[in-house]
XYZ file of C-alpha atoms in Angstrom:
702
model
C 79.577 66.613 89.273
C 79.841 67.546 85.491
C 77.380 69.775 85.097
C 77.451 71.446 88.511
C 81.811 72.319 87.049
C 79.765 74.122 84.206
C 82.177 76.612 81.874
C 81.363 79.794 84.129
C 81.640 77.422 87.244
C 85.185 76.572 86.228
C 87.005 80.007 85.313
C 85.127 81.086 88.768
C 86.980 78.493 90.417
C 90.465 78.813 88.857
C 90.032 82.988 89.386
C 89.681 81.874 93.580
C 92.697 79.787 92.925
C 94.639 82.680 91.039
C 93.951 84.954 93.787
C 94.896 83.278 96.474
C 98.047 82.133 94.675
C 99.004 85.383 94.389
C 97.924 86.710 97.821
C 100.292 83.878 99.514
C 103.146 85.037 96.786
C 102.774 88.553 97.107
C 102.663 87.644 100.937
C 105.681 86.016 101.780
C 107.844 88.371 100.259
C 106.370 91.328 101.421
C 107.555 89.461 104.303
C 110.760 89.293 103.583
C 111.015 93.344 102.063
C 109.574 94.324 105.800
C 112.138 91.826 107.726
C 115.037 92.764 105.132
C 115.558 89.514 103.921
C 115.858 88.293 107.565
C 113.622 85.406 108.045
C 114.106 82.399 109.148
C 110.793 80.634 109.939
C 106.754 80.874 108.802
C 105.847 82.036 111.580
C 107.883 85.110 111.467
C 106.064 85.473 108.101
C 102.397 85.014 108.776
C 103.011 86.355 111.961
C 100.959 90.013 110.986
C 98.695 88.827 109.242
C 95.531 91.510 109.267
C 92.124 90.430 107.906
C 92.132 93.528 106.246
C 94.799 93.713 103.932
C 94.188 90.730 103.103
C 90.919 90.999 101.812
C 91.861 94.077 99.965
C 94.797 92.394 98.095
C 92.759 89.260 97.139
C 89.887 91.278 96.435
C 91.911 92.769 93.881
C 94.207 89.579 92.565
C 90.617 87.742 92.581
C 89.304 91.208 89.928
C 92.219 90.693 87.828
C 92.009 86.799 87.505
C 88.387 87.734 87.020
C 89.123 90.218 83.754
C 92.105 87.980 82.652
C 89.252 84.247 82.142
C 85.442 86.779 81.269
C 86.191 88.544 77.289
C 83.046 90.591 78.120
C 84.537 92.048 81.991
C 87.339 92.905 80.238
C 85.247 94.660 78.127
C 83.403 96.718 80.637
C 87.351 97.523 82.627
C 88.668 99.229 79.318
C 85.651 100.846 78.418
C 85.705 102.573 81.612
C 89.604 102.620 82.611
C 90.117 105.946 82.879
C 86.926 105.908 85.758
C 87.928 103.515 87.792
C 92.092 104.528 87.807
C 90.062 107.956 89.213
C 88.060 105.838 91.670
C 91.373 103.882 92.588
C 92.341 107.612 92.974
C 90.225 108.611 95.580
C 90.449 105.978 97.582
C 94.833 106.984 98.001
C 94.101 110.547 98.046
C 91.461 110.830 101.442
C 93.257 108.153 103.657
C 96.728 110.096 102.943
C 98.453 107.048 101.189
C 101.784 107.500 99.539
C 104.926 106.029 99.540
C 107.993 108.304 100.578
C 109.944 107.153 103.215
C 110.308 109.550 105.343
C 108.594 107.679 107.898
C 112.468 106.096 108.033
C 112.962 109.349 110.110
C 110.965 108.430 113.549
C 114.104 104.993 112.834
C 116.582 107.526 113.009
C 114.946 109.243 116.304
C 114.778 106.207 117.864
C 110.655 105.951 117.309
C 108.480 102.948 116.126
C 106.333 104.091 113.289
C 103.017 103.773 112.872
C 102.428 105.139 109.966
C 104.012 102.203 107.148
C 101.777 100.157 106.582
C 103.158 97.283 103.780
C 106.704 96.773 103.127
C 109.427 99.000 104.360
C 110.962 102.250 103.517
C 114.135 102.843 102.570
C 116.854 104.397 103.706
C 119.082 104.920 101.354
C 116.036 106.876 99.441
C 117.740 109.731 101.475
C 117.381 112.281 98.841
C 113.749 111.244 98.796
C 112.562 111.296 102.092
C 115.532 113.541 103.737
C 115.767 116.123 101.034
C 112.525 116.461 98.392
C 110.208 115.768 100.970
C 111.773 117.491 104.343
C 111.978 120.727 102.233
C 108.172 119.963 101.175
C 106.730 120.394 104.575
C 108.555 123.309 104.184
C 106.557 125.313 101.999
C 103.913 124.345 103.942
C 105.763 126.642 106.365
C 107.183 129.088 104.021
C 107.688 132.692 106.572
C 107.730 134.429 103.305
C 103.964 132.913 102.208
C 103.458 129.118 101.579
C 104.115 128.360 98.187
C 106.608 130.983 97.428
C 108.793 131.008 95.184
C 111.499 131.272 97.132
C 112.158 129.657 100.556
C 113.509 131.382 103.302
C 113.930 128.278 106.320
C 115.868 126.026 103.464
C 119.936 126.685 103.450
C 118.497 129.272 106.308
C 118.008 132.140 103.440
C 115.363 132.763 101.014
C 116.508 129.819 98.429
C 115.183 129.618 94.745
C 112.767 126.513 95.244
C 110.494 125.739 92.074
C 113.686 125.283 89.260
C 115.833 123.681 91.999
C 115.094 120.100 93.762
C 111.276 121.872 92.125
C 108.490 122.271 95.009
C 105.318 122.983 94.706
C 104.848 126.497 94.068
C 101.000 128.258 93.815
C 101.919 130.075 90.709
C 100.209 129.904 87.425
C 103.359 128.269 86.412
C 102.604 124.865 88.433
C 100.570 123.828 85.588
C 103.445 122.448 84.193
C 104.143 120.177 87.227
C 100.139 119.361 87.757
C 101.560 116.838 90.244
C 102.358 119.534 92.646
C 98.994 120.899 92.711
C 97.948 118.477 95.551
C 100.124 120.200 98.108
C 98.406 123.187 97.322
C 95.688 122.119 97.003
C 95.651 119.905 100.764
C 97.434 118.915 103.767
C 100.583 116.646 103.886
C 98.942 113.568 104.117
C 96.942 114.062 100.561
C 99.093 115.741 99.274
C 102.163 113.664 99.257
C 99.318 111.034 98.754
C 98.646 113.396 95.005
C 102.277 113.165 93.827
C 102.643 109.666 94.118
C 99.819 107.981 93.582
C 98.010 110.407 91.078
C 102.132 110.618 89.310
C 101.844 105.608 89.587
C 98.540 106.262 88.468
C 99.150 108.618 85.558
C 102.733 106.412 84.228
C 100.699 103.073 84.370
C 97.063 104.533 81.563
C 99.713 106.541 79.606
C 102.170 103.666 79.245
C 99.332 101.584 78.437
C 97.681 103.983 75.676
C 101.214 104.461 74.244
C 101.796 100.804 74.248
C 98.829 100.199 72.113
C 100.283 102.415 69.543
C 102.801 99.989 69.555
C 101.030 97.162 69.008
C 98.283 97.890 67.446
C 96.329 97.600 69.837
C 97.314 94.606 71.686
C 95.343 95.327 75.262
C 96.916 91.978 76.789
C 100.940 93.032 75.410
C 99.859 96.783 76.590
C 98.724 95.563 79.720
C 102.304 94.094 80.235
C 104.029 96.972 78.328
C 102.395 99.597 81.165
C 103.791 96.966 83.940
C 106.703 97.253 82.572
C 107.132 100.467 82.568
C 104.846 101.160 86.233
C 106.931 98.805 88.127
C 110.871 98.965 86.245
C 113.447 99.372 88.691
C 114.309 102.646 86.947
C 111.405 103.611 88.240
C 110.375 102.459 91.732
C 113.463 103.145 92.855
C 113.927 106.748 91.519
C 110.378 107.135 91.992
C 109.842 110.583 93.429
C 113.167 112.548 92.445
C 114.854 114.111 89.045
C 111.162 113.979 87.279
C 112.237 111.126 85.319
C 108.518 109.529 86.053
C 106.943 112.471 84.689
C 109.747 113.002 81.741
C 108.504 109.529 81.177
C 104.224 110.437 81.188
C 105.116 113.575 78.817
C 106.999 112.082 76.048
C 104.269 109.331 75.697
C 101.871 111.501 76.338
C 102.863 113.432 73.154
C 103.625 111.112 71.109
C 99.497 110.187 71.952
C 98.160 113.133 71.104
C 100.529 113.867 68.487
C 99.335 111.521 66.398
C 95.687 112.445 67.367
C 96.773 115.743 66.052
C 98.265 114.228 62.290
C 95.066 111.544 62.494
C 92.343 114.815 63.225
C 89.923 116.691 61.029
C 89.162 118.721 63.172
C 90.259 122.054 64.355
C 88.719 122.126 67.573
C 90.049 119.203 68.722
C 93.970 120.273 67.618
C 93.671 123.436 69.806
C 93.294 121.267 72.455
C 95.457 118.813 71.354
C 98.289 121.470 71.074
C 97.935 123.017 74.634
C 98.122 119.097 75.721
C 101.881 118.467 74.010
C 102.270 122.170 75.500
C 101.809 121.230 78.491
C 104.542 118.131 78.223
C 107.018 119.699 76.358
C 107.347 122.692 79.662
C 106.429 119.332 82.007
C 109.676 118.913 80.431
C 111.633 121.112 80.541
C 111.309 121.959 84.270
C 112.847 118.586 85.199
C 115.583 120.117 85.031
C 118.188 116.888 85.051
C 119.929 116.904 81.715
C 121.638 113.704 82.963
C 117.748 111.610 82.280
C 116.160 114.490 80.008
C 118.876 114.560 77.073
C 119.195 110.682 75.688
C 114.634 110.884 76.675
C 115.115 114.144 74.250
C 116.529 111.858 71.203
C 113.647 108.797 71.857
C 111.403 111.825 72.013
C 113.035 112.747 68.600
C 112.806 109.201 67.530
C 108.924 108.443 67.857
C 107.838 112.185 66.468
C 109.546 111.027 63.212
C 107.856 107.548 63.399
C 104.691 109.293 64.315
C 105.333 111.680 61.069
C 105.992 108.919 58.659
C 103.259 106.369 59.844
C 100.999 109.714 58.857
C 102.775 111.538 56.540
C 99.992 110.667 53.882
C 97.246 111.191 55.974
C 97.649 114.987 57.708
C 97.085 117.546 55.887
C 97.521 121.622 57.616
C 95.829 124.580 57.491
C 95.748 128.437 58.359
C 94.224 127.719 61.534
C 96.782 124.783 62.470
C 99.923 127.426 62.240
C 98.218 129.583 64.649
C 97.143 127.322 66.676
C 100.598 125.959 66.675
C 102.468 129.866 66.540
C 100.448 130.389 69.400
C 100.960 127.453 71.602
C 105.056 128.016 71.122
C 105.009 131.842 72.052
C 103.080 130.327 74.857
C 105.574 127.976 75.936
C 108.564 129.820 75.120
C 107.120 133.058 77.040
C 106.387 130.785 80.244
C 110.131 128.931 80.461
C 111.119 132.389 79.500
C 109.186 133.883 82.527
C 110.803 131.388 85.328
C 114.294 131.893 83.265
C 114.552 135.013 84.466
C 113.024 134.602 88.120
C 116.484 131.691 88.790
C 118.720 133.093 86.797
C 120.714 133.826 90.151
C 120.616 129.964 90.498
C 120.753 129.043 86.878
C 124.414 130.642 86.943
C 124.870 129.709 90.302
C 124.375 125.836 89.426
C 126.101 126.045 86.289
C 129.413 128.150 87.824
C 129.481 125.023 90.827
C 132.514 122.677 90.909
C 130.187 120.093 91.543
C 127.553 119.432 89.380
C 127.954 122.261 86.526
C 131.845 121.654 85.886
C 130.860 117.172 85.498
C 132.048 116.131 81.979
C 130.550 112.503 81.467
C 132.727 110.379 77.790
C 130.804 107.372 79.408
C 132.222 104.219 78.938
C 132.310 101.067 81.413
C 129.182 99.836 81.734
C 129.661 96.041 79.488
C 128.742 94.190 82.141
C 125.461 96.174 83.055
C 123.763 95.256 79.977
C 121.769 92.019 82.127
C 120.838 93.766 85.124
C 117.770 92.063 84.720
C 117.565 89.653 86.171
C 118.799 90.688 88.967
C 116.077 93.005 90.263
C 113.176 91.524 91.286
C 115.440 90.605 94.947
C 116.044 93.695 94.975
C 113.554 94.808 97.229
C 114.403 92.329 100.282
C 117.357 93.467 101.205
C 117.971 96.719 99.386
C 120.995 96.070 97.426
C 122.456 94.620 94.338
C 125.141 93.692 93.187
C 126.846 96.033 91.260
C 127.057 98.849 93.197
C 124.140 100.542 95.579
C 120.440 99.260 94.345
C 118.838 103.002 93.127
C 121.785 103.154 90.416
C 121.917 99.559 89.950
C 117.856 99.492 88.471
C 117.428 99.571 85.122
C 114.569 98.545 82.514
C 113.888 95.282 82.805
C 114.186 94.205 78.751
C 114.892 91.298 78.152
C 118.903 91.418 76.336
C 119.166 90.338 73.528
C 115.579 89.660 72.927
C 114.858 92.541 70.914
C 118.710 92.388 69.121
C 116.670 88.346 68.150
C 113.493 89.878 67.479
C 114.806 92.191 65.328
C 117.471 89.869 63.399
C 114.296 88.162 62.426
C 112.150 90.027 61.746
C 114.536 91.752 59.028
C 115.489 87.988 57.752
C 110.876 87.535 57.029
C 111.051 91.784 55.784
C 109.107 92.718 59.226
C 110.848 96.040 60.320
C 108.836 99.363 60.196
C 110.619 102.926 60.552
C 109.809 102.753 65.086
C 112.094 99.519 64.726
C 114.609 100.960 63.184
C 114.680 104.359 65.064
C 114.585 102.510 68.028
C 117.126 100.268 66.852
C 119.524 102.980 66.308
C 118.680 104.939 69.503
C 119.636 101.355 71.159
C 123.344 100.952 69.478
C 124.392 104.791 70.020
C 123.672 104.100 73.679
C 124.795 101.415 73.956
C 127.845 102.326 72.704
C 127.878 105.368 74.814
C 127.505 102.847 77.578
C 130.198 100.795 77.194
C 132.846 102.575 75.277
C 132.655 106.119 75.004
C 132.917 108.491 73.128
C 135.481 110.839 72.539
C 135.286 113.788 74.280
C 134.822 116.034 71.282
C 131.597 113.432 69.955
C 130.375 113.559 74.107
C 130.072 117.370 73.164
C 128.010 118.291 70.654
C 126.070 114.976 71.329
C 124.955 116.585 74.656
C 125.922 113.582 76.071
C 129.313 114.980 77.675
C 125.851 116.379 80.446
C 125.086 112.147 81.102
C 125.265 110.012 83.418
C 126.775 106.678 82.037
C 123.787 105.156 83.720
C 121.858 106.996 83.055
C 122.439 106.048 80.181
C 122.174 102.973 80.138
C 118.640 103.323 81.595
C 117.558 105.048 78.220
C 119.234 102.117 76.384
C 116.667 99.620 78.584
C 113.835 101.653 77.904
C 114.497 101.660 73.752
C 114.620 98.399 74.322
C 111.196 97.418 75.825
C 109.577 99.436 73.409
C 111.371 98.037 70.557
C 111.076 94.502 72.608
C 106.802 93.966 72.293
C 106.605 96.166 69.216
C 108.377 93.176 67.710
C 106.567 90.927 69.836
C 102.768 92.356 68.360
C 104.740 91.268 65.618
C 105.475 87.528 66.307
C 102.898 87.036 68.016
C 100.318 87.718 65.169
C 102.253 85.244 62.508
C 100.417 82.090 62.105
C 103.295 80.154 62.268
C 105.371 79.707 65.344
C 109.559 79.195 64.785
C 111.167 76.859 67.144
C 114.204 77.887 65.740
C 113.559 81.477 67.839
C 112.510 79.723 70.791
C 115.838 78.425 70.795
C 117.854 80.956 70.025
C 115.635 83.547 72.533
C 116.025 81.136 74.922
C 119.707 80.545 74.603
C 120.507 84.467 74.449
C 118.452 84.950 78.044
C 119.780 81.837 79.515
C 122.847 82.539 78.202
C 123.240 86.109 79.476
C 121.773 84.356 82.887
C 125.040 82.764 83.555
C 127.104 85.042 83.018
C 125.509 87.656 85.433
C 125.532 85.042 87.861
C 129.440 84.026 87.299
C 129.817 87.578 87.827
C 128.754 87.957 91.508
C 128.514 84.032 92.512
C 127.450 85.493 96.235
C 124.023 87.850 95.147
C 121.758 85.139 95.248
C 121.670 81.827 97.080
C 120.573 78.604 95.428
C 117.331 78.986 95.258
C 116.744 82.267 94.209
C 119.328 81.049 91.113
C 116.675 78.334 90.241
C 114.072 80.290 90.242
C 115.566 82.777 88.464
C 116.382 80.506 85.936
C 112.990 78.983 85.656
C 111.460 82.617 85.639
C 112.703 83.755 82.653
C 112.588 80.895 81.167
C 109.414 80.589 81.017
C 109.076 85.041 79.976
C 111.379 83.597 77.327
C 108.578 81.241 76.174
C 106.043 83.430 76.409
C 107.803 86.269 74.275
C 108.453 83.399 71.592
C 105.748 80.657 70.953
C 102.644 83.033 71.884
C 99.739 80.331 72.256
C 96.585 81.441 73.069
C 95.222 78.444 75.748
C 98.869 79.544 78.207
C 99.096 83.377 77.109
C 96.830 83.991 79.843
C 98.972 82.158 82.411
C 102.341 83.848 80.146
C 100.664 87.379 81.077
C 100.111 86.734 84.791
C 103.663 85.317 85.752
C 104.842 88.713 84.390
C 102.542 90.811 85.940
C 103.501 88.725 88.512
C 107.143 89.084 88.003
C 106.905 93.485 87.347
C 105.003 94.033 90.857
C 107.446 91.297 92.751
C 110.215 93.651 91.020
C 109.170 97.097 91.511
C 105.477 97.327 93.971
C 107.273 96.239 96.805
C 109.819 98.868 96.364
C 108.585 102.212 98.164
C 106.485 101.654 101.596
C 102.194 101.640 100.939
C 102.021 104.514 103.936
C 99.174 106.072 105.824
C 99.181 109.433 107.164
C 102.211 111.339 108.557
C 101.442 111.251 111.841
C 104.486 109.466 113.027
C 106.975 111.941 112.005
C 104.658 114.915 113.592
C 105.381 113.697 116.161
C 108.238 113.588 117.313
C 108.913 114.482 120.240
C 112.808 115.522 119.500
C 110.789 118.168 116.924
C 107.961 118.202 118.616
C 110.320 120.178 120.976
C 112.409 121.910 118.925
C 108.787 123.710 117.351
C 108.147 124.698 120.620
C 110.861 127.267 121.026
C 111.022 128.129 117.264
C 107.411 129.137 118.412
C 108.677 131.083 121.098
C 111.221 133.033 119.110
C 110.004 132.329 115.753
C 112.188 133.209 112.631
C 116.027 133.341 114.217
C 118.294 131.293 112.437
C 118.971 127.172 113.843
C 122.112 125.170 113.008
C 122.102 121.062 113.446
C 125.929 120.543 115.372
C 127.984 117.419 115.562
C 125.968 114.776 113.416
C 125.327 114.390 109.762
C 123.024 114.567 107.019
C 120.378 113.295 107.449
C 119.416 115.121 110.613
C 120.186 118.072 109.238
C 117.089 119.191 107.237
C 115.112 117.176 109.929
C 113.943 120.565 111.472
C 112.663 122.238 108.181
C 109.444 119.032 108.248
C 108.810 121.290 111.462
C 109.173 125.141 109.468
C 112.035 126.096 111.675
C 114.781 127.985 109.802
C 118.290 125.385 109.188
C 121.227 126.849 108.381
C 123.305 123.349 106.853
C 120.061 122.260 105.465
C 121.213 121.344 101.755
C 122.693 123.983 100.009
C 120.540 123.053 96.596
C 123.033 125.484 95.644
C 125.598 127.560 97.374
C 125.182 130.942 98.336
C 129.718 131.980 98.228
C 128.352 135.184 100.268
C 127.777 133.277 102.921
C 130.471 131.111 103.391
C 133.244 133.424 102.440
C 131.938 135.176 106.342
C 134.419 132.715 107.905
C 136.448 131.751 105.068
C 137.547 135.139 103.698
C 140.513 134.344 101.416
C 138.139 131.779 99.375
C 140.709 129.249 100.602
C 137.541 126.780 100.625
C 135.662 128.105 97.909
C 136.312 124.653 95.846
C 135.200 122.569 98.908
C 131.217 124.751 99.528
C 130.751 126.034 95.825
C 128.603 122.731 94.857
C 125.805 121.002 95.655
C 126.484 119.989 99.121
C 124.706 118.787 101.996
C 126.123 120.654 105.238
C 126.933 118.821 108.393
C 128.262 120.966 111.300
C 130.655 120.251 114.242
C 130.901 123.050 116.904
C 135.527 122.772 117.840
C 136.862 124.835 121.029
C 140.371 126.137 118.515
C 139.427 127.187 115.291
C 143.276 125.925 114.306
C 142.301 122.351 115.025
C 140.437 120.669 111.464
C 140.342 122.689 107.930
C 137.657 124.664 108.452
C 135.875 122.524 105.115
C 136.644 119.421 104.521
C 135.043 118.196 101.144
C 133.932 114.178 102.254
C 132.525 112.935 99.079
C 130.615 115.526 95.642
C 127.975 116.047 97.648
C 129.042 115.884 101.070
C 131.263 118.053 103.476
C 132.182 119.417 107.042
C 132.677 122.311 108.654
C 134.781 122.366 111.282
C 132.327 125.631 113.750
C 133.977 127.666 116.122
C 131.393 129.989 118.519
C 132.578 133.135 116.654
C 131.998 131.793 113.477
C 128.090 130.790 115.424
C 127.960 133.937 115.447
C 129.601 135.802 112.357
C 126.693 133.344 110.607
C 124.066 135.138 112.511
C 123.014 131.237 114.293
C 121.282 131.635 117.377
C 119.834 127.589 117.923
C 121.777 124.765 117.736
C 119.968 121.201 117.567
C 122.070 118.954 118.972
C 123.188 115.664 120.681
C 125.891 116.334 122.194
C 125.732 118.442 125.652
C 127.873 121.520 125.538
C 129.657 123.192 129.832
C 129.915 126.646 128.442
C 127.804 127.979 129.723
C 129.144 131.845 129.490
C 128.399 131.096 125.490
C 125.028 128.446 125.276
C 122.055 128.876 127.512
C 119.825 125.553 127.405
C 116.061 126.448 126.262
C 114.622 123.167 126.366
C 115.220 118.937 124.607
C 113.654 116.340 123.485
C 113.895 112.639 123.689
C 118.453 112.757 123.097
C 118.172 115.733 121.893
C 119.347 119.178 123.359
C 117.847 122.740 122.276
C 121.279 125.984 122.914
C 120.589 129.473 122.168
C 123.690 131.040 121.192
C 124.611 133.752 123.644
């Protein structure tokens, strides 16, 4: 028996059992996600078992465990990691696999979505599935030319869609947004796949390479860091919006390449490296979301200083380098100058809006959110958090206060380095901003006045993650392990867990609370008392927690057939084909219905106004009585009223949510030809019923 069970056999059995266990855990978790956490029996968990999906998941985890247990295989995968990533990308691209929740429209229109293969569409991610994605659909139908810089379908008039919301545009400038190229080259399903999984794969690979710099090529820790970044709640719950993924890729890739630039003495390679850095810089600038850009710029500056300190004795500059850098800077300046000149009116309009243009933040009030990593692995089950809405409460899992405990430990042992000091300074800076806030003058001088405190906490946690993995790489290299460090670390993390659960006692069940304590105790133990014989299983547990935390946030969908075949939208599309180019309005129904017609390329006046058109709304508000209401980024909901004096013409329901109470004459003045509504309009002298689909009617305004 012992002869049969040799070392290789034992490893094969362990890999198989480990893969099976991971599949079962993920399957149960995924079932809870797809049922919104409402499962009452084991039958419900396994009632939708699909053999092909089971085989795919088992094969994936079997490969992972084989890699962990077989050093030769690990080395082979590391060598061909970019090739394997490319193959995985193609497997997603060809069938059009993506993570958009656009299928949630099917639920709103009362039909069954067949595109979601795993997980669930996230209704709360409206800025993705109900704004960005319908607008992206509209670029395929843009009457000004597919993927034009201006789109006359959004807002019902020519709208700059490059600078605001950043839609795909067929222009050389799109080189700074490489993940949008898939939309221009392929149909919408493959374009979504290119955008979603291209960015996911790129973020994972770049994070892995960046962590190799941090940890001096500790590949296990680098893999764990890549998982911690890629599947972080902050990343997955905001995955498609505001360019956060792009910022993370740009900053980390720029630092990787900058390090290579300084260490390389080959001028041709330095030209290539400069080109990549320029692309990263342009991409970062064009994310155009200051709430994340500004704190991320601080992180970037800190990392640049670290790379200079790290390599200053090795770097030698020459005339070709100076010329290369100068050309790069000029090209970047010309590119950005072109964009800002072309979008000058848009930028001016946005800067002068009531929201978000006049927003001024001073921070503070975030103290009780400093250990928010305790709950996120449960977020995807019910799409809820104990703090605020689940997206706003999603940060990086930084295991606070471990980065601070480890820093003090390494400081006492004189093992700190320049990066740890820089990251600690940034962590304290963002921490003070989040907890106490800044005086108004300091907020303005540091540009933090444009940063929402939740976004600052995102970057506070990111800095802590960077610090944590560098510290752990130093601690793991020590021959003598510190029992005291382990005890203090366990005490710190458990104290944070107890505090969070005491503050929000109704969020977790007793069973979830027990699992939470056990998981974070084991993970903390692994961070401090790392031993080779258990490190592999500690890494597996860490990976599983990261996957459960982030991998099930967004659905795994294949294609867009369901959303393209909604009967109501097909009826609207038919009418639009017979009478193209006319202006429509979605009436008597709120956002997100107001953007649904964009999916079919229909010119919709009250689709999301990504920036205001004051002149248009002043047609029905000539005295500018309501200008402060409509002078903003706004989801515009229009309701038909019989009498102009029944209600206020414009009503503000939220910072980005307005109502317009429009009369028949207002519709005429605004040149609205068609109404898409669920309301039955009986005034046949004003409205003709010209189409219907499901509960929805299409009327032509006479």
